[in-house]
mmCIF file of C-alpha atoms in Angstrom:
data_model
loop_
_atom_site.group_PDB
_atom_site.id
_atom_site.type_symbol
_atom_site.label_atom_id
_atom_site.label_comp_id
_atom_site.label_asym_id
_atom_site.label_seq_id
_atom_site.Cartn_x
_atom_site.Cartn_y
_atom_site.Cartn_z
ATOM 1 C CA UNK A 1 71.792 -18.308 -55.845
ATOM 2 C CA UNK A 2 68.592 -19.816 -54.871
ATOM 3 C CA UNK A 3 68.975 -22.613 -57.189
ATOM 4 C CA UNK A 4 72.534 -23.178 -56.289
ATOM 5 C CA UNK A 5 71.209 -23.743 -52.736
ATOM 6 C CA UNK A 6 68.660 -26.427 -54.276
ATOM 7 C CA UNK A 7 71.232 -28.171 -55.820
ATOM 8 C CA UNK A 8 73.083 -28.346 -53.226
ATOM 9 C CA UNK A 9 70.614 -29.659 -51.043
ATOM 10 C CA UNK A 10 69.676 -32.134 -53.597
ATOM 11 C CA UNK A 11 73.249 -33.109 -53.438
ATOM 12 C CA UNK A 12 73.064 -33.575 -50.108
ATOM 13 C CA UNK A 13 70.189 -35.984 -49.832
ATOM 14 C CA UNK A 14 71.013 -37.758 -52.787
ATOM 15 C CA UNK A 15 74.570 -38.428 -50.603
ATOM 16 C CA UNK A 16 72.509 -39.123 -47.381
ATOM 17 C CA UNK A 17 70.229 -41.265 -48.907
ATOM 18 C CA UNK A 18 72.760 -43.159 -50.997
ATOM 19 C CA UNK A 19 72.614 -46.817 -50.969
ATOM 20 C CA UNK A 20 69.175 -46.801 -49.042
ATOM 21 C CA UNK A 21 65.366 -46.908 -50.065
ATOM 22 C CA UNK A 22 64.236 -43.574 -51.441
ATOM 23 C CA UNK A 23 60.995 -44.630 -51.729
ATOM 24 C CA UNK A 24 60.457 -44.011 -47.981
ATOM 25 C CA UNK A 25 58.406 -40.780 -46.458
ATOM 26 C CA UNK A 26 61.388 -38.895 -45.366
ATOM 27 C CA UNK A 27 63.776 -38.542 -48.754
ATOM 28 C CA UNK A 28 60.432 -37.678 -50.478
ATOM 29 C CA UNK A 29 59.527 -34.328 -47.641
ATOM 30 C CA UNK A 30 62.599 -33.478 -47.970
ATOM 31 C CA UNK A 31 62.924 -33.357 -51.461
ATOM 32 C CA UNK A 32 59.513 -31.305 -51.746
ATOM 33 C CA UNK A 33 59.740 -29.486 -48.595
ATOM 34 C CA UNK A 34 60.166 -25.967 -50.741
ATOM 35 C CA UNK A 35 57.018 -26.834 -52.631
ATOM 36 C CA UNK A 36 55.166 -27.664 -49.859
ATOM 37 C CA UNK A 37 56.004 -24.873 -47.737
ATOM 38 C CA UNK A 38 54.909 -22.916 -50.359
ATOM 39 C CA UNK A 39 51.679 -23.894 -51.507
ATOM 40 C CA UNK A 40 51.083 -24.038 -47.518
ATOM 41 C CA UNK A 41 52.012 -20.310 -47.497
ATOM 42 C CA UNK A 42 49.445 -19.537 -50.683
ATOM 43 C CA UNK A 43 46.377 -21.251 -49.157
ATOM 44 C CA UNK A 44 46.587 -19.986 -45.393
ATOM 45 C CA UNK A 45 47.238 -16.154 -47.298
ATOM 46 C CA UNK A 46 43.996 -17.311 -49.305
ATOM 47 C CA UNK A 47 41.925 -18.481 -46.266
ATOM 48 C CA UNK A 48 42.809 -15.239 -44.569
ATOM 49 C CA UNK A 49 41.752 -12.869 -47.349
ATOM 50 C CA UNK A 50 38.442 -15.000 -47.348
ATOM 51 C CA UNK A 51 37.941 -14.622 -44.125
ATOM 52 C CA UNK A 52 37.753 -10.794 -43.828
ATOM 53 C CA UNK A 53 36.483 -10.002 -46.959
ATOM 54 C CA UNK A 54 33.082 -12.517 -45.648
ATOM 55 C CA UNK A 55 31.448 -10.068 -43.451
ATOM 56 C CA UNK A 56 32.152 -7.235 -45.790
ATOM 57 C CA UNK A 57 30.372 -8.921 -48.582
ATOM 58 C CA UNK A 58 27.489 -9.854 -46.244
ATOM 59 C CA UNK A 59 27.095 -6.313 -45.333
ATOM 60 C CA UNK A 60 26.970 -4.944 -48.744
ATOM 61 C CA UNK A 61 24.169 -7.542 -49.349
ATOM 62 C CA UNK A 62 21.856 -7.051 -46.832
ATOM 63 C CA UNK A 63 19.618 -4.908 -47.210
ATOM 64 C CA UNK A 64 18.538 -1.929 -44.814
ATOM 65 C CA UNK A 65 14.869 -1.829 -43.414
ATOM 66 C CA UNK A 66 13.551 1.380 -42.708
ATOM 67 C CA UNK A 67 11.539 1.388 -39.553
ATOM 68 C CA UNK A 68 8.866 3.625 -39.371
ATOM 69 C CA UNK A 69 7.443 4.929 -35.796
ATOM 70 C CA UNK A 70 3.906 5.388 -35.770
ATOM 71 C CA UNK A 71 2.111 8.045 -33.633
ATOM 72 C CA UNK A 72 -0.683 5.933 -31.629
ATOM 73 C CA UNK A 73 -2.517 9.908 -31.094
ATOM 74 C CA UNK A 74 -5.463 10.086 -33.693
ATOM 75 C CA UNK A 75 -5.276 13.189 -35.588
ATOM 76 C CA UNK A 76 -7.246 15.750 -34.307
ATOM 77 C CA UNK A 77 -10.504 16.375 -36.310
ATOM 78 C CA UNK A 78 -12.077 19.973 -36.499
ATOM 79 C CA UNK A 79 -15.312 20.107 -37.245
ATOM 80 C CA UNK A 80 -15.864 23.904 -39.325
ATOM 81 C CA UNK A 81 -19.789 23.045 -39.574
ATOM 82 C CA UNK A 82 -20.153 22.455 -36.127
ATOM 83 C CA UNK A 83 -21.909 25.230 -34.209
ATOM 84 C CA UNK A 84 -19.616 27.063 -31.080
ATOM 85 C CA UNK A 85 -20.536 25.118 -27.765
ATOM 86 C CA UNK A 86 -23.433 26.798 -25.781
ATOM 87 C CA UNK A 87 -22.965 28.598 -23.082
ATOM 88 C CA UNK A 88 -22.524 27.454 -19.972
ATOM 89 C CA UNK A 89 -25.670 26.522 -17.636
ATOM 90 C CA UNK A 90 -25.628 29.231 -14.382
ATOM 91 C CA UNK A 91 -26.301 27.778 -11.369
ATOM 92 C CA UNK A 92 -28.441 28.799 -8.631
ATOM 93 C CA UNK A 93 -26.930 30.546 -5.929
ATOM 94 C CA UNK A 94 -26.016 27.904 -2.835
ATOM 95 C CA UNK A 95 -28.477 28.997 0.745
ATOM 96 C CA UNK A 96 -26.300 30.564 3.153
ATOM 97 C CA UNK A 97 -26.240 29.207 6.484
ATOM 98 C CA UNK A 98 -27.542 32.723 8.845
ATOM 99 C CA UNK A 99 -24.703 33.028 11.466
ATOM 100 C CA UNK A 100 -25.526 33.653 15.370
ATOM 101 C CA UNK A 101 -27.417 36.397 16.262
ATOM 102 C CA UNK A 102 -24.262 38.077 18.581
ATOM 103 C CA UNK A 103 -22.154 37.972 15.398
ATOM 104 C CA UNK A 104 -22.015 40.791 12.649
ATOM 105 C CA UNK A 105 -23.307 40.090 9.197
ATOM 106 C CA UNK A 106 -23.810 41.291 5.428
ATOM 107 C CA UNK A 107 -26.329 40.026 2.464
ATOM 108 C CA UNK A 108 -24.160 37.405 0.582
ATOM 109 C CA UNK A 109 -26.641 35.958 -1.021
ATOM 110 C CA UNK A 110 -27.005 36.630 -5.010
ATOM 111 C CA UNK A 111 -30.098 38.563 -5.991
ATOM 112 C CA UNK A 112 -31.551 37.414 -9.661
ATOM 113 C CA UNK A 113 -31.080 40.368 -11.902
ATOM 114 C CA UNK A 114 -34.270 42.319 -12.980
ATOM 115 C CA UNK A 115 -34.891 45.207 -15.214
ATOM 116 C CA UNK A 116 -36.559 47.501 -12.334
ATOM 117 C CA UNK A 117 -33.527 46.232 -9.590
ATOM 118 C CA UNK A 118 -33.402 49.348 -6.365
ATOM 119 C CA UNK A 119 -30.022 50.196 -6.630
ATOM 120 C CA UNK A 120 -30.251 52.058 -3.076
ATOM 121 C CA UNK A 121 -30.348 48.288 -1.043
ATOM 122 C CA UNK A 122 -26.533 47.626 -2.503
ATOM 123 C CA UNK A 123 -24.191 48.248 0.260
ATOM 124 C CA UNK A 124 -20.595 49.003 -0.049
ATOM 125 C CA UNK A 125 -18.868 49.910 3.272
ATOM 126 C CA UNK A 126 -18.847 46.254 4.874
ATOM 127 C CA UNK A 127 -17.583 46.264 8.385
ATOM 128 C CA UNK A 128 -13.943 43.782 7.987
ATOM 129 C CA UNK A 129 -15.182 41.836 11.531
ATOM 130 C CA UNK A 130 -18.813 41.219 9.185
ATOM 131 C CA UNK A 131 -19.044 37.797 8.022
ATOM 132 C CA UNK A 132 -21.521 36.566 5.460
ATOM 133 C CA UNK A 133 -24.994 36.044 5.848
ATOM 134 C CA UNK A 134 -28.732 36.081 4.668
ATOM 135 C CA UNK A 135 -28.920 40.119 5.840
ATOM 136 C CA UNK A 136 -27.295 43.137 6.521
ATOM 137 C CA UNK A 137 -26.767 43.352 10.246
ATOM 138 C CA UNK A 138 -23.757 45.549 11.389
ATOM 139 C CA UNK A 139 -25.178 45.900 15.283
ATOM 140 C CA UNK A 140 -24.494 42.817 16.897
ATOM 141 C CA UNK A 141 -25.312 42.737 19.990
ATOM 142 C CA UNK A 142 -22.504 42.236 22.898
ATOM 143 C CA UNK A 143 -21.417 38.700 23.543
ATOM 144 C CA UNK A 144 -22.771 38.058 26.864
ATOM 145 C CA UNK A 145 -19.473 37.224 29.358
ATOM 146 C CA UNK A 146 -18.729 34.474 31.476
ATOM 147 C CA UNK A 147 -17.063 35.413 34.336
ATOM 148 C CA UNK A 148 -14.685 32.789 35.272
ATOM 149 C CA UNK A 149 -12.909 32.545 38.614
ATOM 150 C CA UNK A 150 -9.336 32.864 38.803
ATOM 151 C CA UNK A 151 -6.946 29.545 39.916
ATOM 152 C CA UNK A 152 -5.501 30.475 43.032
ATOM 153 C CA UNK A 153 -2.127 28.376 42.973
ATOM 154 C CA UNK A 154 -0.929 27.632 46.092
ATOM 155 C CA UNK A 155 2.569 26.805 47.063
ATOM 156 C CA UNK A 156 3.769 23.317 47.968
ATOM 157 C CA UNK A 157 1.759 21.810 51.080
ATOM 158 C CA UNK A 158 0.604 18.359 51.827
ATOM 159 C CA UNK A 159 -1.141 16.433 49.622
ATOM 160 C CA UNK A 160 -3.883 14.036 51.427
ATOM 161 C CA UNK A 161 -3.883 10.836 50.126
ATOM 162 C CA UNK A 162 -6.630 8.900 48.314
ATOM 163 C CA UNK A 163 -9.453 6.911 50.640
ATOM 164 C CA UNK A 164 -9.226 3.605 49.796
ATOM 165 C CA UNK A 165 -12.133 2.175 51.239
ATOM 166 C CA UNK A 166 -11.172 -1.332 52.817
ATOM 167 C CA UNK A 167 -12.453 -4.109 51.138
ATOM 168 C CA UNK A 168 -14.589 -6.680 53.082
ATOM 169 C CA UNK A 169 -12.976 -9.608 53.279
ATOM 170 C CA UNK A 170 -14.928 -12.364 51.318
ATOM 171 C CA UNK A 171 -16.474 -15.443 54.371
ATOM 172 C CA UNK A 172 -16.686 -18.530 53.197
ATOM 173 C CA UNK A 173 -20.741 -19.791 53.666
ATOM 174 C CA UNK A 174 -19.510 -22.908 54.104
ATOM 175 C CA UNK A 175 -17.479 -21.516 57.077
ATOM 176 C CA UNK A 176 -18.979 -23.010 60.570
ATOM 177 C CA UNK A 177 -18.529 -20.061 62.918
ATOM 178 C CA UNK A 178 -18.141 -20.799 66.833
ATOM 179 C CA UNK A 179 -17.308 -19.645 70.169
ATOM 180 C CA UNK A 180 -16.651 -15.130 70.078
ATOM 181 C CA UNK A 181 -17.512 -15.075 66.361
ATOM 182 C CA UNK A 182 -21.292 -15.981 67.516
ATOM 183 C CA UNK A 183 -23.493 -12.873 68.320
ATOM 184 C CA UNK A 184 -26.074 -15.423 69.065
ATOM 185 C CA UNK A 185 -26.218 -19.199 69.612
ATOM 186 C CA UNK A 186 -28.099 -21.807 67.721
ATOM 187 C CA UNK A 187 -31.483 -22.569 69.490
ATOM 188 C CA UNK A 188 -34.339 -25.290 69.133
ATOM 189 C CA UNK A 189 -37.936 -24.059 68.394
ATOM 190 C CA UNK A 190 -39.147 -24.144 71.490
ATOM 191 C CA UNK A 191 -36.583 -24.081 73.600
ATOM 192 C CA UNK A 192 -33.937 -26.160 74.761
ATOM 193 C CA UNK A 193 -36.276 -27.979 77.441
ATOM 194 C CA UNK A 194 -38.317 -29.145 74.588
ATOM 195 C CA UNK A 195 -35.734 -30.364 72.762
ATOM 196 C CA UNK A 196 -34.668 -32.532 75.771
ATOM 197 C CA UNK A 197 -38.619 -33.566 76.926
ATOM 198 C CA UNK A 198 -38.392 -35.100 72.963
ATOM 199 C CA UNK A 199 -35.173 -36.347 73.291
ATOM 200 C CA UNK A 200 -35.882 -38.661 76.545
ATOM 201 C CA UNK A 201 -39.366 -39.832 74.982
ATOM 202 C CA UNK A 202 -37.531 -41.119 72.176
ATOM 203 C CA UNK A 203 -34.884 -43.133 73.576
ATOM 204 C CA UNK A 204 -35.215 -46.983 73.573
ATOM 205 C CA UNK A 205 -33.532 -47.882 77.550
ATOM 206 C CA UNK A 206 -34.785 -51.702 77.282
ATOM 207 C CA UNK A 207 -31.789 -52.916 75.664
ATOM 208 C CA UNK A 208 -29.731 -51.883 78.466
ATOM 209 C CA UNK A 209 -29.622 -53.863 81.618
ATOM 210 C CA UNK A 210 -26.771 -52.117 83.688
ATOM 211 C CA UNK A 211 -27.061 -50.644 87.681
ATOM 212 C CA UNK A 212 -24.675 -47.637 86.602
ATOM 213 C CA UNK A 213 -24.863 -43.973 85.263
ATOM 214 C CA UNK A 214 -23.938 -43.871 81.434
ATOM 215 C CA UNK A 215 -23.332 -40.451 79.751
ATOM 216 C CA UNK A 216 -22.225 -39.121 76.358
ATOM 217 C CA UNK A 217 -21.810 -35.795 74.550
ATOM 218 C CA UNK A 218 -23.707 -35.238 71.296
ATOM 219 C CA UNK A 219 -22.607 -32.530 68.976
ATOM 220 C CA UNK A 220 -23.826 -31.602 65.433
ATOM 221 C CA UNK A 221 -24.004 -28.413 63.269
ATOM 222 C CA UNK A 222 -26.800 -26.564 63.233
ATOM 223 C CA UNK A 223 -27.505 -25.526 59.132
ATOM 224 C CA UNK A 224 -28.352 -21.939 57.990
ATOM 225 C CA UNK A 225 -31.622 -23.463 57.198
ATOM 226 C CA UNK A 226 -32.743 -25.233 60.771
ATOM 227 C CA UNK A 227 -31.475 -28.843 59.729
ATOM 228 C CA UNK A 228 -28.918 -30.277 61.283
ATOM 229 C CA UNK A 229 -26.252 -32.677 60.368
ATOM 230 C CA UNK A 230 -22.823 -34.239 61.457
ATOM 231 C CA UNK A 231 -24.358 -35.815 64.662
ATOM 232 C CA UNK A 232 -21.684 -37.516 66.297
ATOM 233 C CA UNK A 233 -21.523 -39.104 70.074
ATOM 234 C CA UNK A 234 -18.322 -39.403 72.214
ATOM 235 C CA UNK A 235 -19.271 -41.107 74.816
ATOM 236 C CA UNK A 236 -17.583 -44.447 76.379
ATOM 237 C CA UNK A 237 -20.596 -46.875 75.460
ATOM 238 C CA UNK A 238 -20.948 -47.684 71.827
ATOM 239 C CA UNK A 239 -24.230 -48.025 72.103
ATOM 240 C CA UNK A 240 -25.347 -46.031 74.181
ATOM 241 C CA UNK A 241 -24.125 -43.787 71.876
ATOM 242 C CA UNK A 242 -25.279 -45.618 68.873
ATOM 243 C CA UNK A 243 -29.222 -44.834 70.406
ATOM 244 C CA UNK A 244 -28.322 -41.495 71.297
ATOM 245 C CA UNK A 245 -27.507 -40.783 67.802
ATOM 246 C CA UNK A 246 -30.898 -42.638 66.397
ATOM 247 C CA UNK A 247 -32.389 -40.823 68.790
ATOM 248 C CA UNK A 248 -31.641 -37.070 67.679
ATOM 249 C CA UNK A 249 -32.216 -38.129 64.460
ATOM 250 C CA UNK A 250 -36.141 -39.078 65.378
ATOM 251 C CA UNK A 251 -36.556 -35.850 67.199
ATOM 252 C CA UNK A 252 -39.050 -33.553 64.820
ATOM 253 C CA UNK A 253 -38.349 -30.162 65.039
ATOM 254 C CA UNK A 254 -36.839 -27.661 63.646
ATOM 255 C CA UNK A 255 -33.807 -25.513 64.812
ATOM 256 C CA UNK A 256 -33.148 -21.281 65.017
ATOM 257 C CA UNK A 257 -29.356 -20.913 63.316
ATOM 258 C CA UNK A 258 -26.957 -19.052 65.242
ATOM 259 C CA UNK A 259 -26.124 -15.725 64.038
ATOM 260 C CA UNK A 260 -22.658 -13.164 63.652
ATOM 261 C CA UNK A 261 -21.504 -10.485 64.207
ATOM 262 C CA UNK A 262 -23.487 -8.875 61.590
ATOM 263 C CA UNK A 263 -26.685 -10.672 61.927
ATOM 264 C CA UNK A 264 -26.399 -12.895 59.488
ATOM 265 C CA UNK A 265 -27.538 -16.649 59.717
ATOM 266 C CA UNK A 266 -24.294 -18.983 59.860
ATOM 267 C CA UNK A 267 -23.545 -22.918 60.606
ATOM 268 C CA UNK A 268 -22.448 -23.015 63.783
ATOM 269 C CA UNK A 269 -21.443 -25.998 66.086
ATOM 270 C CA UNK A 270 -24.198 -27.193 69.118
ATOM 271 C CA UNK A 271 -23.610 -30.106 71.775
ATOM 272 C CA UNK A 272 -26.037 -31.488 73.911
ATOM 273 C CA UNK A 273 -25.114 -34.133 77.074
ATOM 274 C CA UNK A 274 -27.165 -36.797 77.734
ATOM 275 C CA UNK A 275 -26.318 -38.986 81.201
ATOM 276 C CA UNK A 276 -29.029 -41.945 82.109
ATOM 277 C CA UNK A 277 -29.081 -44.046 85.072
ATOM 278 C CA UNK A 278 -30.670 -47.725 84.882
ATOM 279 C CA UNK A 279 -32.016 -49.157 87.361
ATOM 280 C CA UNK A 280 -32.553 -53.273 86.914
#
């Protein structure tokens, strides 16, 4: 049957390519497109088989390593000629600390063991409130007491508050203090007469030629040290008050500070009129 159908399709291309060029690509396939397809079908079986029988064979031809797990522990060594380890080295028995006297107490330390050892100083009925000690001592005597006064607790009343104590307000020294804050005014040694006796001996009245009365007001600040400074002159003359101002300036002398409320040496303000007449 097969080869019927061959023929037939021989027949058929041998009709379809009649009176045309066999020699091209197409009448060729077609003609060997049974062989082909079968080889094709042989090789891709072949590559198939070879493909899953590869890892098989590489399996059966490698070889297995055995892996062996060493212990890092040394062996342990016993030593049958060694002598038995000696005995252990006793230790002398630690000092007790003795306990307070009001507090009882039993022997805890340990006695060395002789061959002649009194059996009567061994003690067995130890009192439970006995602690241990350097001696038997079961009568304590009494703890002294402290009598302590009982709280009385009062019900809710007023509580005073704190004293703050007021804090003293800081002064300035360079403050100048005047007028009601003065418990005493600034004064010149001497007295204020001799301040004014100096004051007129010093003045220099020949460069004025006027028939007239001329006054001014001097005021300065008397230091906490008897200097003065700030002189200043407000009178209508220039200078008039010009000499006036040389003039308290040559006094010698020294000044008495005024004083607070507290005592206390302060700058304070001081004026001093001077009025001339000249007579030409």
């Amino acid at each position: 049957m097969k080869h019927l159908e061959h023929n037939q399709d021989f027949r058929l291309n041998e009709i379809l390519f009649e009176h045309r060029n066999k020699a091209y690509g197409a009448y060729a396939l077609r003609t060997e497109s049974d062989r082909i397809l079968t080889k094709a079908f042989f090789i891709g079986v072949g590559l198939l088989a070879a493909v899953s029988i590869i890892p098989v064979a590489i399996s059966a031809f490698k070889s297995t390593e055995t892996v062996i797990i060493q212990d890092p522990t040394p062996p342990i060594m016993i030593d049958v000629d060694k002598p038995n380890d000696p005995p252990a080295e006793v230790l002398p028995p630690q000092t007790v600390t003795p306990p307070p006297p009001s507090v009882r107490q039993y022997d805890s330390q340990v006695v060395t063991p002789t061959r002649n050892a009194n059996e009567n100083d061994i003690v067995e009925d130890i009192p439970d409130d006995a602690i241990a000690g350097v001696k038997n001592d079961f009568t304590a005597p009494p703890t002294p007491q402290i009598n302590v006064p009982p709280t009385v607790i009062s019900g809710p009343g007023t509580v005073a508050p704190p004293k703050i104590a007021p804090v003293a307000p800081v002064e300035d020294p360079n403050k100048i203090v005047e007028g009601t804050e003065l418990s005493k005014s600034a004064d010149f040694e001497g007295g204020i007469n001799a301040f004014r006796t100096k004051v007129m001996n010093k003045f220099d009245v020949s460069a004025f030629e006027m028939e007239d009365v001329v006054s001014t007001k001097l005021t300065f600040i008397v230091e906490k040290d008897g200097t003065i400074s700030n002189i200043k002159a407000n009178g209508k003359d220039a200078s008039f008050n010009a000499e006036a101002i040389r003039t308290i300036k040559a006094v010698k002398g020294k000044w008495i500070p005024g004083k607070n409320k507290r005592g206390e040496s302060v700058r304070s303000y001081f004026s001093f009129p001077i009025s001339m007449k000249f007579d030409n």
